[in-house]
XYZ file of C-alpha atoms in Angstrom:
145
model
C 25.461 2.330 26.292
C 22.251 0.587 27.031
C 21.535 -2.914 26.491
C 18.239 -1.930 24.080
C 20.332 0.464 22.195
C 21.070 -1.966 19.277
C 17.517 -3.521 19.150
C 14.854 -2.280 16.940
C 17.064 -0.459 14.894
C 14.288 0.916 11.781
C 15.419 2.256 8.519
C 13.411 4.969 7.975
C 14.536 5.743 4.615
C 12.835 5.597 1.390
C 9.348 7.487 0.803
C 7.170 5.939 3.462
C 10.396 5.059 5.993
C 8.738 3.461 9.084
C 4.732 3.530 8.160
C 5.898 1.411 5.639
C 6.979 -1.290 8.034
C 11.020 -1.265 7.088
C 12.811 -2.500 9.728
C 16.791 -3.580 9.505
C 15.850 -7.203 9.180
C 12.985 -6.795 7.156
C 9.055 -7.515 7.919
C 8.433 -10.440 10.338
C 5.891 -12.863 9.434
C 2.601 -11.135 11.269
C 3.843 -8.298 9.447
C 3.498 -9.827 6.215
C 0.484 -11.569 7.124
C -1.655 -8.671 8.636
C -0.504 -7.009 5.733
C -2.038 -9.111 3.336
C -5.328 -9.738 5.078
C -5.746 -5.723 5.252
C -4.761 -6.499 1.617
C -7.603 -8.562 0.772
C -10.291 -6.692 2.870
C -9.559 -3.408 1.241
C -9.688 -5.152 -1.977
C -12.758 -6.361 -1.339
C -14.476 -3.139 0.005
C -13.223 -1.233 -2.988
C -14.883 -3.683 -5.377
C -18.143 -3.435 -3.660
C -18.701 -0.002 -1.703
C -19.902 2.689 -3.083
C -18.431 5.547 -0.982
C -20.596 8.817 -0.910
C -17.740 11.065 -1.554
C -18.355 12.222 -5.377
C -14.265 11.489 -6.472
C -14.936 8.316 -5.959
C -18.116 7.013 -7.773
C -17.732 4.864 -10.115
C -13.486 4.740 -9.709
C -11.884 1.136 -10.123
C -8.929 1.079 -7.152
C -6.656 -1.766 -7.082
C -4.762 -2.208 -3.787
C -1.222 -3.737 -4.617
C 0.194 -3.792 -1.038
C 0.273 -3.453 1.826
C 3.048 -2.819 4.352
C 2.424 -2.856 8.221
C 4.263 -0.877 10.704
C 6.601 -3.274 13.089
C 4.013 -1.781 16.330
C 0.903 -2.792 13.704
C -0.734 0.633 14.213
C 0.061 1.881 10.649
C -0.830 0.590 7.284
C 0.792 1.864 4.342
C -1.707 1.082 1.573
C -0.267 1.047 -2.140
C -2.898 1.388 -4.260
C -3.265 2.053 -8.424
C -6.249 2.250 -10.995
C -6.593 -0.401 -13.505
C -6.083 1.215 -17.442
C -4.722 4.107 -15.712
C -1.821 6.555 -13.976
C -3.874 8.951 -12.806
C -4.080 7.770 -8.732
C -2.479 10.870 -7.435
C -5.342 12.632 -7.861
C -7.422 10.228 -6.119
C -5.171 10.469 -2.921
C -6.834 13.245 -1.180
C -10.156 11.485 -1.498
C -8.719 8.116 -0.244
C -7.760 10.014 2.681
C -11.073 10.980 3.690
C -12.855 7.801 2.819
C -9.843 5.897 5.423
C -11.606 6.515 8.918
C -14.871 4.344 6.797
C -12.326 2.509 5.984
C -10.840 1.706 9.058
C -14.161 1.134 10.323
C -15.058 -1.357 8.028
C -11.552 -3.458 8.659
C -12.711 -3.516 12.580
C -15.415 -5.942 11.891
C -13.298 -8.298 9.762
C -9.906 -8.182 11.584
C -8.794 -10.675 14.555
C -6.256 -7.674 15.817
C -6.489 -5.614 19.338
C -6.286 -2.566 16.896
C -7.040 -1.850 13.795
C -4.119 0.115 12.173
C -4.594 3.923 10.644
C -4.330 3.441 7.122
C -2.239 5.871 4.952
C -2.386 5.343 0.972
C 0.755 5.728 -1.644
C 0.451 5.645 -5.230
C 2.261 2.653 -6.869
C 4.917 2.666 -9.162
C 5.984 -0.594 -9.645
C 4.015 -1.088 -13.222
C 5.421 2.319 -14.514
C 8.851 1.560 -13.475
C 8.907 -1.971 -14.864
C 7.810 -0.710 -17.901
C 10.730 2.071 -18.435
C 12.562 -0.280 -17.604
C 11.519 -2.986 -20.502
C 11.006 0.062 -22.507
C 14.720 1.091 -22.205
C 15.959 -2.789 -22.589
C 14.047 -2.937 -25.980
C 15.841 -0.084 -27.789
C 18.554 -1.112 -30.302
C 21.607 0.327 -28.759
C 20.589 -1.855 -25.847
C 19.464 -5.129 -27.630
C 22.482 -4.992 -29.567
C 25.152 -5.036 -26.172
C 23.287 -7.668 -24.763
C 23.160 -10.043 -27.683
C-alpha cells in the first residue's frame, strides 16, 4: 500500500459526483470562495448580456451555486428561472453559450485557469416546498402538535 493511497479520497456520488467539488472532507475554503466569485460574475453576466443564441433572449437565469472541483478546472453551475420550473429546457442552450461564458470569467478572475463550466438545474426551491407542502397537511399537523 502506498503512502498517497488514503489521500484525496473523492466521493463521487450524488448527480454531479466530483464536478461538483465533493470531496470526503468537504470543500476547502478556495473552493468555496472561487465558487462564489464565479457565482457573482455569472450572475452578473446573465443580468446584463444579451447572448445571440435565440433560447435565450429575453430569459431571466438565476445562478444559485456554484460548486468547484477540488483541481479548480470544473464548475458545476446550479442555475433556476425566477417565476418558473421550466430550466431543463434551457440546459442545452446554456451549454453552448458556456465557452462565451468562460471567456467572459477570464477577464474578471485572479485564477491561472479559468474552470469549464457545466450547468445543473436546481431543486432546492421545489424540494423545500414538497416538503412544507407535505408538513402542512392535517394528518401531519395533527402528530406534530
Amino acid at each position: 500500500m502506498s503512502r498517497n493511497a488514503s489521500r484525496g479520497k473523492v466521493n463521487t456520488a450524488g448527480p454531479a459526483g466530483k464536478l461538483a467539488g465533493h470531496a470526503a472532507s468537504g470543500p476547502t475554503q478556495r473552493q468555496l470562495r472561487v465558487g462564489e466569485e464565479v457565482r457573482r460574475m455569472l450572475a452578473d453576466l446573465f443580468a446584463r448580456t444579451e447572448f445571440r443564441d435565440p433560447e435565450l433572449v429575453d430569459v431571466r437565469i438565476t445562478v444559485t451555486e456554484v460548486r468547484i472541483s477540488p483541481d479548480l478546472k470544473h464548475a458545476t453551475a446550479f442555475v433556476a428561472r425566477l417565476g418558473r420550473s421550466d430550466v431543463e429546457t434551457l440546459l442545452p442552450a446554456l451549454k453552448r453559450v458556456a465557452p462565451f461564458l468562460r471567456s467572459r470569467l477570464s477577464t474578471g478572475l485572479r485564477l491561472r485557469g479559468v474552470p469549464e463550466i457545466h450547468f445543473q438545474p436546481d431543486t432546492a426551491l421545489d424540494y423545500a416546498m414538497e416538503v412544507d407542502a407535505l408538513l402542512r397537511q392535517p394528518d401531519v399537523a395533527r402528530d406534530l402538535d
